[in-house]
mmCIF file with all atom_site columns, C-alpha atoms in Angstrom:
data_model
loop_
_atom_site.group_PDB
_atom_site.id
_atom_site.type_symbol
_atom_site.label_atom_id
_atom_site.label_alt_id
_atom_site.label_comp_id
_atom_site.label_asym_id
_atom_site.label_entity_id
_atom_site.label_seq_id
_atom_site.pdbx_PDB_ins_code
_atom_site.Cartn_x
_atom_site.Cartn_y
_atom_site.Cartn_z
_atom_site.occupancy
_atom_site.B_iso_or_equiv
_atom_site.pdbx_formal_charge
_atom_site.auth_seq_id
_atom_site.auth_comp_id
_atom_site.auth_asym_id
_atom_site.auth_atom_id
_atom_site.pdbx_PDB_model_num
ATOM 1   C CA . UNK A 1 1   ? 161.548 -211.382 -76.140 1.00 0.00 ? 1113 UNK A CA 1
ATOM 2   C CA . UNK A 1 2   ? 159.965 -208.944 -78.583 1.00 0.00 ? 1114 UNK A CA 1
ATOM 3   C CA . UNK A 1 3   ? 159.109 -208.525 -82.248 1.00 0.00 ? 1115 UNK A CA 1
ATOM 4   C CA . UNK A 1 4   ? 160.299 -205.377 -83.981 1.00 0.00 ? 1116 UNK A CA 1
ATOM 5   C CA . UNK A 1 5   ? 161.373 -204.621 -87.554 1.00 0.00 ? 1117 UNK A CA 1
ATOM 6   C CA . UNK A 1 6   ? 161.227 -200.797 -87.616 1.00 0.00 ? 1118 UNK A CA 1
ATOM 7   C CA . UNK A 1 7   ? 164.737 -199.334 -87.798 1.00 0.00 ? 1119 UNK A CA 1
ATOM 8   C CA . UNK A 1 8   ? 163.816 -196.171 -85.833 1.00 0.00 ? 1120 UNK A CA 1
ATOM 9   C CA . UNK A 1 9   ? 162.444 -198.259 -82.954 1.00 0.00 ? 1121 UNK A CA 1
ATOM 10  C CA . UNK A 1 10  ? 165.391 -200.640 -83.039 1.00 0.00 ? 1122 UNK A CA 1
ATOM 11  C CA . UNK A 1 11  ? 167.767 -197.673 -82.856 1.00 0.00 ? 1123 UNK A CA 1
ATOM 12  C CA . UNK A 1 12  ? 166.123 -196.108 -79.777 1.00 0.00 ? 1124 UNK A CA 1
ATOM 13  C CA . UNK A 1 13  ? 165.513 -199.300 -77.792 1.00 0.00 ? 1125 UNK A CA 1
ATOM 14  C CA . UNK A 1 14  ? 169.014 -199.338 -76.222 1.00 0.00 ? 1126 UNK A CA 1
ATOM 15  C CA . UNK A 1 15  ? 168.519 -195.748 -75.018 1.00 0.00 ? 1127 UNK A CA 1
ATOM 16  C CA . UNK A 1 16  ? 165.169 -196.465 -73.402 1.00 0.00 ? 1128 UNK A CA 1
ATOM 17  C CA . UNK A 1 17  ? 165.955 -199.873 -71.961 1.00 0.00 ? 1129 UNK A CA 1
ATOM 18  C CA . UNK A 1 18  ? 169.488 -199.058 -70.750 1.00 0.00 ? 1130 UNK A CA 1
ATOM 19  C CA . UNK A 1 19  ? 171.007 -202.107 -69.044 1.00 0.00 ? 1131 UNK A CA 1
ATOM 20  C CA . UNK A 1 20  ? 167.871 -204.174 -69.705 1.00 0.00 ? 1132 UNK A CA 1
ATOM 21  C CA . UNK A 1 21  ? 168.438 -203.996 -73.469 1.00 0.00 ? 1133 UNK A CA 1
ATOM 22  C CA . UNK A 1 22  ? 171.053 -206.748 -73.333 1.00 0.00 ? 1134 UNK A CA 1
ATOM 23  C CA . UNK A 1 23  ? 168.494 -209.079 -71.791 1.00 0.00 ? 1135 UNK A CA 1
ATOM 24  C CA . UNK A 1 24  ? 166.097 -208.567 -74.711 1.00 0.00 ? 1136 UNK A CA 1
ATOM 25  C CA . UNK A 1 25  ? 165.872 -210.878 -77.710 1.00 0.00 ? 1137 UNK A CA 1
ATOM 26  C CA . UNK A 1 26  ? 164.269 -209.175 -80.718 1.00 0.00 ? 1138 UNK A CA 1
ATOM 27  C CA . UNK A 1 27  ? 162.668 -210.941 -83.685 1.00 0.00 ? 1139 UNK A CA 1
ATOM 28  C CA . UNK A 1 28  ? 161.369 -209.378 -86.893 1.00 0.00 ? 1140 UNK A CA 1
ATOM 29  C CA . UNK A 1 29  ? 158.214 -211.499 -87.088 1.00 0.00 ? 1141 UNK A CA 1
ATOM 30  C CA . UNK A 1 30  ? 156.072 -213.564 -84.746 1.00 0.00 ? 1142 UNK A CA 1
ATOM 31  C CA . UNK A 1 31  ? 156.606 -216.731 -86.790 1.00 0.00 ? 1143 UNK A CA 1
ATOM 32  C CA . UNK A 1 32  ? 160.315 -216.660 -85.903 1.00 0.00 ? 1144 UNK A CA 1
ATOM 33  C CA . UNK A 1 33  ? 159.496 -217.501 -82.293 1.00 0.00 ? 1145 UNK A CA 1
ATOM 34  C CA . UNK A 1 34  ? 159.414 -221.090 -81.081 1.00 0.00 ? 1146 UNK A CA 1
ATOM 35  C CA . UNK A 1 35  ? 155.906 -222.394 -80.518 1.00 0.00 ? 1147 UNK A CA 1
ATOM 36  C CA . UNK A 1 36  ? 157.328 -224.435 -77.605 1.00 0.00 ? 1148 UNK A CA 1
ATOM 37  C CA . UNK A 1 37  ? 157.659 -221.260 -75.534 1.00 0.00 ? 1149 UNK A CA 1
ATOM 38  C CA . UNK A 1 38  ? 154.583 -219.754 -73.891 1.00 0.00 ? 1150 UNK A CA 1
ATOM 39  C CA . UNK A 1 39  ? 154.636 -216.054 -73.124 1.00 0.00 ? 1151 UNK A CA 1
ATOM 40  C CA . UNK A 1 40  ? 152.642 -214.230 -70.455 1.00 0.00 ? 1152 UNK A CA 1
ATOM 41  C CA . UNK A 1 41  ? 152.918 -210.943 -72.362 1.00 0.00 ? 1153 UNK A CA 1
ATOM 42  C CA . UNK A 1 42  ? 153.302 -210.394 -76.099 1.00 0.00 ? 1154 UNK A CA 1
ATOM 43  C CA . UNK A 1 43  ? 153.936 -206.898 -77.443 1.00 0.00 ? 1155 UNK A CA 1
ATOM 44  C CA . UNK A 1 44  ? 153.119 -206.233 -81.078 1.00 0.00 ? 1156 UNK A CA 1
ATOM 45  C CA . UNK A 1 45  ? 154.551 -203.102 -82.640 1.00 0.00 ? 1157 UNK A CA 1
ATOM 46  C CA . UNK A 1 46  ? 153.795 -202.842 -86.330 1.00 0.00 ? 1158 UNK A CA 1
ATOM 47  C CA . UNK A 1 47  ? 152.326 -205.017 -89.007 1.00 0.00 ? 1159 UNK A CA 1
ATOM 48  C CA . UNK A 1 48  ? 152.875 -208.763 -88.994 1.00 0.00 ? 1160 UNK A CA 1
ATOM 49  C CA . UNK A 1 49  ? 151.191 -211.130 -91.428 1.00 0.00 ? 1161 UNK A CA 1
ATOM 50  C CA . UNK A 1 50  ? 151.551 -214.136 -89.130 1.00 0.00 ? 1162 UNK A CA 1
ATOM 51  C CA . UNK A 1 51  ? 149.188 -213.170 -86.349 1.00 0.00 ? 1163 UNK A CA 1
ATOM 52  C CA . UNK A 1 52  ? 147.562 -216.627 -86.204 1.00 0.00 ? 1164 UNK A CA 1
ATOM 53  C CA . UNK A 1 53  ? 150.804 -217.834 -84.618 1.00 0.00 ? 1165 UNK A CA 1
ATOM 54  C CA . UNK A 1 54  ? 149.860 -215.925 -81.450 1.00 0.00 ? 1166 UNK A CA 1
ATOM 55  C CA . UNK A 1 55  ? 147.555 -218.706 -80.334 1.00 0.00 ? 1167 UNK A CA 1
ATOM 56  C CA . UNK A 1 56  ? 150.535 -221.064 -80.049 1.00 0.00 ? 1168 UNK A CA 1
ATOM 57  C CA . UNK A 1 57  ? 152.692 -218.527 -78.178 1.00 0.00 ? 1169 UNK A CA 1
ATOM 58  C CA . UNK A 1 58  ? 150.489 -216.989 -75.523 1.00 0.00 ? 1170 UNK A CA 1
ATOM 59  C CA . UNK A 1 59  ? 150.006 -218.569 -72.093 1.00 0.00 ? 1171 UNK A CA 1
ATOM 60  C CA . UNK A 1 60  ? 146.506 -219.482 -70.906 1.00 0.00 ? 1172 UNK A CA 1
ATOM 61  C CA . UNK A 1 61  ? 145.937 -216.148 -69.142 1.00 0.00 ? 1173 UNK A CA 1
ATOM 62  C CA . UNK A 1 62  ? 148.356 -214.133 -71.241 1.00 0.00 ? 1174 UNK A CA 1
ATOM 63  C CA . UNK A 1 63  ? 148.164 -210.487 -72.220 1.00 0.00 ? 1175 UNK A CA 1
ATOM 64  C CA . UNK A 1 64  ? 148.700 -209.061 -75.694 1.00 0.00 ? 1176 UNK A CA 1
ATOM 65  C CA . UNK A 1 65  ? 149.640 -205.427 -76.093 1.00 0.00 ? 1177 UNK A CA 1
ATOM 66  C CA . UNK A 1 66  ? 149.312 -203.828 -79.534 1.00 0.00 ? 1178 UNK A CA 1
ATOM 67  C CA . UNK A 1 67  ? 151.150 -200.538 -79.918 1.00 0.00 ? 1179 UNK A CA 1
ATOM 68  C CA . UNK A 1 68  ? 148.860 -197.889 -81.395 1.00 0.00 ? 1180 UNK A CA 1
ATOM 69  C CA . UNK A 1 69  ? 145.282 -198.291 -82.530 1.00 0.00 ? 1181 UNK A CA 1
ATOM 70  C CA . UNK A 1 70  ? 145.640 -200.974 -85.170 1.00 0.00 ? 1182 UNK A CA 1
ATOM 71  C CA . UNK A 1 71  ? 142.018 -202.041 -85.407 1.00 0.00 ? 1183 UNK A CA 1
ATOM 72  C CA . UNK A 1 72  ? 142.602 -204.803 -87.999 1.00 0.00 ? 1184 UNK A CA 1
ATOM 73  C CA . UNK A 1 73  ? 145.090 -206.520 -85.689 1.00 0.00 ? 1185 UNK A CA 1
ATOM 74  C CA . UNK A 1 74  ? 142.790 -206.072 -82.712 1.00 0.00 ? 1186 UNK A CA 1
ATOM 75  C CA . UNK A 1 75  ? 139.834 -207.574 -84.575 1.00 0.00 ? 1187 UNK A CA 1
ATOM 76  C CA . UNK A 1 76  ? 141.933 -210.515 -85.760 1.00 0.00 ? 1188 UNK A CA 1
ATOM 77  C CA . UNK A 1 77  ? 143.146 -211.251 -82.229 1.00 0.00 ? 1189 UNK A CA 1
ATOM 78  C CA . UNK A 1 78  ? 139.635 -211.021 -80.845 1.00 0.00 ? 1190 UNK A CA 1
ATOM 79  C CA . UNK A 1 79  ? 138.540 -213.627 -83.408 1.00 0.00 ? 1191 UNK A CA 1
ATOM 80  C CA . UNK A 1 80  ? 141.318 -215.982 -82.265 1.00 0.00 ? 1192 UNK A CA 1
ATOM 81  C CA . UNK A 1 81  ? 140.465 -215.386 -78.596 1.00 0.00 ? 1193 UNK A CA 1
ATOM 82  C CA . UNK A 1 82  ? 136.662 -215.005 -78.389 1.00 0.00 ? 1194 UNK A CA 1
ATOM 83  C CA . UNK A 1 83  ? 136.699 -214.867 -74.555 1.00 0.00 ? 1195 UNK A CA 1
ATOM 84  C CA . UNK A 1 84  ? 139.151 -211.982 -74.513 1.00 0.00 ? 1196 UNK A CA 1
ATOM 85  C CA . UNK A 1 85  ? 138.500 -208.488 -73.207 1.00 0.00 ? 1197 UNK A CA 1
ATOM 86  C CA . UNK A 1 86  ? 140.376 -205.385 -74.303 1.00 0.00 ? 1198 UNK A CA 1
ATOM 87  C CA . UNK A 1 87  ? 140.724 -201.734 -73.606 1.00 0.00 ? 1199 UNK A CA 1
ATOM 88  C CA . UNK A 1 88  ? 142.672 -198.850 -74.976 1.00 0.00 ? 1200 UNK A CA 1
ATOM 89  C CA . UNK A 1 89  ? 145.286 -197.367 -72.683 1.00 0.00 ? 1201 UNK A CA 1
ATOM 90  C CA . UNK A 1 90  ? 146.518 -193.826 -73.402 1.00 0.00 ? 1202 UNK A CA 1
ATOM 91  C CA . UNK A 1 91  ? 148.838 -191.249 -71.906 1.00 0.00 ? 1203 UNK A CA 1
ATOM 92  C CA . UNK A 1 92  ? 148.476 -187.592 -70.946 1.00 0.00 ? 1204 UNK A CA 1
ATOM 93  C CA . UNK A 1 93  ? 151.755 -186.416 -72.408 1.00 0.00 ? 1205 UNK A CA 1
ATOM 94  C CA . UNK A 1 94  ? 152.818 -185.087 -75.784 1.00 0.00 ? 1206 UNK A CA 1
ATOM 95  C CA . UNK A 1 95  ? 155.213 -186.815 -78.170 1.00 0.00 ? 1207 UNK A CA 1
ATOM 96  C CA . UNK A 1 96  ? 158.933 -186.165 -77.620 1.00 0.00 ? 1208 UNK A CA 1
ATOM 97  C CA . UNK A 1 97  ? 160.629 -183.578 -79.848 1.00 0.00 ? 1209 UNK A CA 1
ATOM 98  C CA . UNK A 1 98  ? 163.152 -186.132 -81.162 1.00 0.00 ? 1210 UNK A CA 1
ATOM 99  C CA . UNK A 1 99  ? 160.538 -188.630 -82.392 1.00 0.00 ? 1211 UNK A CA 1
ATOM 100 C CA . UNK A 1 100 ? 158.966 -189.084 -85.812 1.00 0.00 ? 1212 UNK A CA 1
ATOM 101 C CA . UNK A 1 101 ? 155.571 -187.637 -84.739 1.00 0.00 ? 1213 UNK A CA 1
ATOM 102 C CA . UNK A 1 102 ? 154.915 -183.981 -84.006 1.00 0.00 ? 1214 UNK A CA 1
ATOM 103 C CA . UNK A 1 103 ? 155.392 -182.956 -80.347 1.00 0.00 ? 1215 UNK A CA 1
ATOM 104 C CA . UNK A 1 104 ? 152.108 -181.038 -80.686 1.00 0.00 ? 1216 UNK A CA 1
ATOM 105 C CA . UNK A 1 105 ? 150.242 -184.358 -80.659 1.00 0.00 ? 1217 UNK A CA 1
ATOM 106 C CA . UNK A 1 106 ? 149.616 -186.557 -77.661 1.00 0.00 ? 1218 UNK A CA 1
ATOM 107 C CA . UNK A 1 107 ? 151.655 -189.722 -77.449 1.00 0.00 ? 1219 UNK A CA 1
ATOM 108 C CA . UNK A 1 108 ? 149.656 -192.612 -78.845 1.00 0.00 ? 1220 UNK A CA 1
ATOM 109 C CA . UNK A 1 109 ? 148.427 -195.504 -76.854 1.00 0.00 ? 1221 UNK A CA 1
ATOM 110 C CA . UNK A 1 110 ? 148.030 -199.245 -76.850 1.00 0.00 ? 1222 UNK A CA 1
ATOM 111 C CA . UNK A 1 111 ? 145.378 -201.907 -77.114 1.00 0.00 ? 1223 UNK A CA 1
ATOM 112 C CA . UNK A 1 112 ? 145.556 -204.139 -74.038 1.00 0.00 ? 1224 UNK A CA 1
ATOM 113 C CA . UNK A 1 113 ? 144.021 -207.585 -74.554 1.00 0.00 ? 1225 UNK A CA 1
ATOM 114 C CA . UNK A 1 114 ? 143.477 -210.141 -71.802 1.00 0.00 ? 1226 UNK A CA 1
ATOM 115 C CA . UNK A 1 115 ? 143.076 -213.363 -73.826 1.00 0.00 ? 1227 UNK A CA 1
ATOM 116 C CA . UNK A 1 116 ? 141.406 -215.458 -71.121 1.00 0.00 ? 1228 UNK A CA 1
ATOM 117 C CA . UNK A 1 117 ? 140.984 -213.070 -68.201 1.00 0.00 ? 1229 UNK A CA 1
ATOM 118 C CA . UNK A 1 118 ? 141.226 -214.083 -64.581 1.00 0.00 ? 1230 UNK A CA 1
ATOM 119 C CA . UNK A 1 119 ? 139.258 -212.200 -61.933 1.00 0.00 ? 1231 UNK A CA 1
ATOM 120 C CA . UNK A 1 120 ? 142.349 -210.119 -61.112 1.00 0.00 ? 1232 UNK A CA 1
ATOM 121 C CA . UNK A 1 121 ? 142.826 -209.272 -64.796 1.00 0.00 ? 1233 UNK A CA 1
ATOM 122 C CA . UNK A 1 122 ? 139.182 -208.238 -65.034 1.00 0.00 ? 1234 UNK A CA 1
ATOM 123 C CA . UNK A 1 123 ? 139.753 -205.853 -62.137 1.00 0.00 ? 1235 UNK A CA 1
ATOM 124 C CA . UNK A 1 124 ? 142.865 -204.464 -63.862 1.00 0.00 ? 1236 UNK A CA 1
ATOM 125 C CA . UNK A 1 125 ? 140.843 -204.113 -67.045 1.00 0.00 ? 1237 UNK A CA 1
ATOM 126 C CA . UNK A 1 126 ? 138.274 -201.963 -65.228 1.00 0.00 ? 1238 UNK A CA 1
ATOM 127 C CA . UNK A 1 127 ? 141.046 -199.801 -63.744 1.00 0.00 ? 1239 UNK A CA 1
ATOM 128 C CA . UNK A 1 128 ? 142.612 -199.227 -67.174 1.00 0.00 ? 1240 UNK A CA 1
ATOM 129 C CA . UNK A 1 129 ? 139.219 -198.608 -68.770 1.00 0.00 ? 1241 UNK A CA 1
ATOM 130 C CA . UNK A 1 130 ? 138.266 -195.943 -66.222 1.00 0.00 ? 1242 UNK A CA 1
ATOM 131 C CA . UNK A 1 131 ? 141.756 -194.389 -66.281 1.00 0.00 ? 1243 UNK A CA 1
ATOM 132 C CA . UNK A 1 132 ? 141.652 -194.116 -70.071 1.00 0.00 ? 1244 UNK A CA 1
ATOM 133 C CA . UNK A 1 133 ? 138.215 -192.479 -69.983 1.00 0.00 ? 1245 UNK A CA 1
ATOM 134 C CA . UNK A 1 134 ? 139.536 -189.887 -67.529 1.00 0.00 ? 1246 UNK A CA 1
ATOM 135 C CA . UNK A 1 135 ? 142.645 -189.253 -69.648 1.00 0.00 ? 1247 UNK A CA 1
ATOM 136 C CA . UNK A 1 136 ? 140.507 -188.662 -72.755 1.00 0.00 ? 1248 UNK A CA 1
ATOM 137 C CA . UNK A 1 137 ? 138.633 -185.970 -70.822 1.00 0.00 ? 1249 UNK A CA 1
ATOM 138 C CA . UNK A 1 138 ? 141.880 -184.385 -69.594 1.00 0.00 ? 1250 UNK A CA 1
ATOM 139 C CA . UNK A 1 139 ? 143.238 -184.352 -73.152 1.00 0.00 ? 1251 UNK A CA 1
ATOM 140 C CA . UNK A 1 140 ? 140.121 -182.498 -74.303 1.00 0.00 ? 1252 UNK A CA 1
ATOM 141 C CA . UNK A 1 141 ? 140.870 -179.753 -71.795 1.00 0.00 ? 1253 UNK A CA 1
ATOM 142 C CA . UNK A 1 142 ? 144.492 -179.266 -72.949 1.00 0.00 ? 1254 UNK A CA 1
#
């Protein structure tokens, strides 16, 4: 299950997901999801004015992934989940030539939020945090 309203992203999802695409249910907004379902992972890609609904949707030790560096969304989520921890996660590769962003730029990244982290999630957090720091240094060299 995912939320997505951007036509470019909706058009390329079948290409990237291949046979898994048919297993995906896509909603335009978070509020369209049933608050009876609890999700272990929620991916947010783009603006949504119904972020407070996340609290009803995420499982106790769920993970929220925000595409890009949307600081307003991150701050809002951290207010809802005061015990959460987050890190940026980035890549080392440049944007594809067929995308909307110049291939001269590095592909973006995500905000990874552990809403109520377990010990294992805290260890994963440290791994991502260190890996991202290393990737920032590698990017500076390229």
